[in-house]
Tab-separated table of C-alpha atoms in Angstrom:
chain	number	residue	atom	x	y	z
A	1	MET	CA	-23.829	12.929	-54.505
A	2	THR	CA	-21.756	11.266	-51.797
A	3	GLU	CA	-18.577	12.686	-50.377
A	4	PRO	CA	-15.315	10.761	-50.780
A	5	ALA	CA	-14.257	8.662	-47.814
A	6	ASN	CA	-11.745	10.224	-45.484
A	7	ASP	CA	-8.403	8.467	-45.973
A	8	ALA	CA	-7.261	9.492	-42.489
A	9	SER	CA	-9.784	7.127	-40.905
A	10	LYS	CA	-8.192	4.187	-42.717
A	11	GLU	CA	-4.741	4.832	-41.233
A	12	PRO	CA	-3.845	2.522	-38.361
A	13	GLN	CA	-3.981	4.149	-34.961
A	14	PRO	CA	-0.615	4.373	-33.184
A	15	THR	CA	-0.318	1.725	-30.502
A	16	ARG	CA	0.456	2.812	-27.002
A	17	HIS	CA	3.448	1.598	-25.106
A	18	PRO	CA	2.681	-1.500	-22.966
A	19	ILE	CA	3.397	0.459	-19.778
A	20	TRP	CA	0.705	3.016	-20.616
A	21	ARG	CA	-1.752	0.238	-21.462
A	22	PHE	CA	-0.976	-1.386	-18.110
A	23	PHE	CA	-1.596	1.892	-16.227
A	24	ARG	CA	-4.831	2.430	-18.114
A	25	ARG	CA	-6.075	-1.096	-17.353
A	26	THR	CA	-5.210	-0.971	-13.647
A	27	GLY	CA	-6.834	2.422	-13.109
A	28	PRO	CA	-5.756	4.203	-9.947
A	29	ALA	CA	-3.567	1.317	-8.730
A	30	ALA	CA	-0.322	2.777	-10.081
A	31	PRO	CA	-0.755	6.292	-8.651
A	32	VAL	CA	-1.871	4.829	-5.326
A	33	ALA	CA	1.198	2.569	-5.255
A	34	ILE	CA	3.518	5.476	-6.034
A	35	ILE	CA	1.942	7.665	-3.352
A	36	ALA	CA	1.978	4.825	-0.801
A	37	THR	CA	5.673	4.303	-1.509
A	38	ALA	CA	6.781	7.954	-1.430
A	39	LEU	CA	4.534	9.533	1.212
A	40	PRO	CA	5.762	7.485	4.211
A	41	LEU	CA	9.231	8.983	3.733
A	42	LEU	CA	7.822	12.415	4.516
A	43	GLY	CA	5.821	10.975	7.395
A	44	ALA	CA	8.930	9.405	8.913
A	45	GLY	CA	10.600	12.800	8.807
A	46	ALA	CA	7.603	14.401	10.491
A	47	VAL	CA	7.538	11.777	13.254
A	48	ALA	CA	11.286	12.229	13.799
A	49	ALA	CA	10.897	16.011	13.935
A	50	PHE	CA	8.038	15.976	16.438
A	51	ALA	CA	8.905	12.872	18.480
A	52	THR	CA	10.616	14.834	21.258
A	53	HIS	CA	7.394	16.797	21.819
A	54	LEU	CA	4.904	14.072	20.954
A	55	ALA	CA	6.311	11.273	23.141
A	56	PRO	CA	6.124	13.149	26.469
A	57	TRP	CA	2.655	14.441	25.612
A	58	LEU	CA	1.383	10.921	24.910
A	59	ALA	CA	3.070	9.522	28.034
A	60	ASP	CA	1.586	12.261	30.237
A	61	HIS	CA	-1.942	11.364	29.173
A	62	GLY	CA	-1.778	7.741	30.386
A	63	ALA	CA	-4.446	5.438	28.948
A	64	LEU	CA	-5.853	8.238	26.796
A	65	GLY	CA	-2.373	8.757	25.327
A	66	VAL	CA	-2.154	5.043	24.500
A	67	MET	CA	-5.568	5.145	22.792
A	68	ILE	CA	-4.597	8.263	20.827
A	69	PHE	CA	-1.354	6.566	19.800
A	70	VAL	CA	-3.123	3.376	18.660
A	71	ILE	CA	-5.730	5.297	16.641
A	72	GLY	CA	-3.084	7.607	15.193
A	73	PHE	CA	-0.882	4.618	14.313
A	74	ALA	CA	-3.782	2.851	12.589
A	75	VAL	CA	-4.827	5.920	10.594
A	76	ALA	CA	-1.303	7.085	9.677
A	77	GLY	CA	-0.188	3.575	8.760
A	78	GLY	CA	-3.423	2.607	7.027
A	79	PHE	CA	-3.383	5.640	4.758
A	80	ALA	CA	0.390	5.259	4.190
A	81	LEU	CA	1.151	8.614	5.784
A	82	VAL	CA	3.846	7.273	8.121
A	83	PRO	CA	5.811	4.017	7.815
A	84	THR	CA	4.977	1.499	10.483
A	85	TYR	CA	8.578	1.304	11.697
A	86	ALA	CA	8.508	5.019	12.636
A	87	ASN	CA	5.272	4.535	14.582
A	88	SER	CA	6.714	1.423	16.233
A	89	ILE	CA	9.828	3.281	17.358
A	90	LEU	CA	7.677	6.108	18.733
A	91	GLY	CA	5.448	3.651	20.618
A	92	GLY	CA	8.374	1.743	22.094
A	93	TRP	CA	10.223	4.904	23.073
A	94	THR	CA	7.126	6.512	24.594
A	95	PHE	CA	5.480	3.614	26.423
A	96	LYS	CA	8.364	1.113	26.782
A	97	PHE	CA	7.892	-2.588	26.120
A	98	PRO	CA	5.053	-3.659	28.474
A	99	ILE	CA	2.598	-1.078	27.146
A	100	GLY	CA	4.279	-0.115	23.857
A	101	PHE	CA	4.390	-3.597	22.337
A	102	PRO	CA	0.641	-4.322	22.660
A	103	ALA	CA	-0.171	-0.750	21.552
A	104	VAL	CA	2.037	-1.129	18.477
A	105	MET	CA	0.540	-4.532	17.617
A	106	ILE	CA	-3.033	-3.222	17.901
A	107	GLY	CA	-2.111	-0.123	15.864
A	108	LEU	CA	-0.411	-2.302	13.264
A	109	GLY	CA	-3.501	-4.499	12.970
A	110	GLY	CA	-5.669	-1.406	12.562
A	111	ALA	CA	-3.291	0.003	9.938
A	112	ALA	CA	-3.389	-3.258	7.993
A	113	LEU	CA	-7.194	-3.327	8.094
A	114	ILE	CA	-7.533	0.312	7.017
A	115	GLY	CA	-4.920	-0.136	4.291
A	116	TYR	CA	-6.710	-3.195	2.946
A	117	LEU	CA	-10.141	-1.562	2.966
A	118	VAL	CA	-8.903	1.635	1.326
A	119	SER	CA	-6.938	-0.173	-1.365
A	120	TYR	CA	-9.789	-2.592	-2.063
A	121	ARG	CA	-12.236	0.301	-2.346
A	122	ILE	CA	-9.982	2.279	-4.709
A	123	ILE	CA	-8.467	-0.542	-6.752
A	124	GLY	CA	-10.791	-3.520	-6.390
A	125	HIS	CA	-9.916	-6.462	-8.609
A	126	ARG	CA	-8.361	-4.469	-11.461
A	127	VAL	CA	-4.797	-5.619	-10.831
A	128	SER	CA	-5.881	-9.244	-10.440
A	129	ARG	CA	-7.672	-9.090	-13.786
A	130	VAL	CA	-4.616	-7.634	-15.530
A	131	ILE	CA	-2.385	-10.309	-13.989
A	132	HIS	CA	-4.833	-12.991	-15.127
A	133	GLU	CA	-4.573	-11.710	-18.722
A	134	HIS	CA	-0.794	-12.319	-18.803
A	135	PRO	CA	0.157	-15.999	-18.417
A	136	ARG	CA	3.704	-15.291	-17.184
A	137	TRP	CA	2.466	-12.911	-14.530
A	138	GLN	CA	-0.148	-15.467	-13.489
A	139	VAL	CA	2.570	-18.108	-13.026
A	140	VAL	CA	4.503	-15.785	-10.694
A	141	ARG	CA	1.334	-14.875	-8.767
A	142	ASP	CA	0.385	-18.527	-8.377
A	143	ALA	CA	3.903	-19.393	-7.214
A	144	LEU	CA	3.765	-16.683	-4.542
A	145	ILE	CA	0.212	-16.796	-3.257
A	146	GLY	CA	-1.410	-19.775	-4.936
A	147	GLY	CA	-1.912	-22.884	-2.888
A	148	SER	CA	-2.607	-23.427	0.774
A	149	ARG	CA	-3.186	-20.744	3.366
A	150	LEU	CA	-0.137	-21.936	5.290
A	151	LYS	CA	2.050	-21.290	2.242
A	152	VAL	CA	0.572	-17.810	1.750
A	153	ILE	CA	0.988	-16.939	5.433
A	154	SER	CA	4.586	-18.185	5.342
A	155	ILE	CA	5.465	-16.090	2.289
A	156	VAL	CA	3.765	-12.986	3.648
A	157	THR	CA	5.572	-13.461	6.979
A	158	LEU	CA	8.934	-13.781	5.246
A	159	ILE	CA	8.255	-10.681	3.166
A	160	ARG	CA	7.153	-8.725	6.252
A	161	LEU	CA	10.339	-9.695	8.102
A	162	SER	CA	12.478	-8.024	5.443
A	163	PRO	CA	13.787	-4.644	6.659
A	164	MET	CA	14.074	-3.377	3.083
A	165	LEU	CA	10.352	-2.978	2.352
A	166	PRO	CA	8.727	0.467	2.725
A	167	PHE	CA	5.803	-0.793	4.835
A	168	GLU	CA	7.989	-2.183	7.604
């Protein structure tokens, strides 16, 4: 004799809110974005608190101090521990323009490379796939970064010039 079918299995499953579906589809992208937005605020406070001790120490060590600064800038900026503007201020204050500017630019390039590699490793193409599934989002993406390299470089440059972004 067979058992009667369970009526509970025939009930429709409750649908999740679109936000939760988005977070599930993008994997760790959302938590990484939240951490990368909030953590630099604490890092800026730490740099401000220790700058009066850190700057003379770096300056006293000459070329080694510059190398330590560049590596520290790249690591702290690349892992979103400290905003790049705080590192830039520290480098300019410590080494002045002739040495500070090249050190900051090299550190900034290292931070960008580390940030890209870490985010690509953690997130991969998940966000791109989710954007591709939504036609409206795809239109916005294509308008911003679709097209020629010159257009993309121009838009990224304009965005980077804005003082209101957290990774400035």
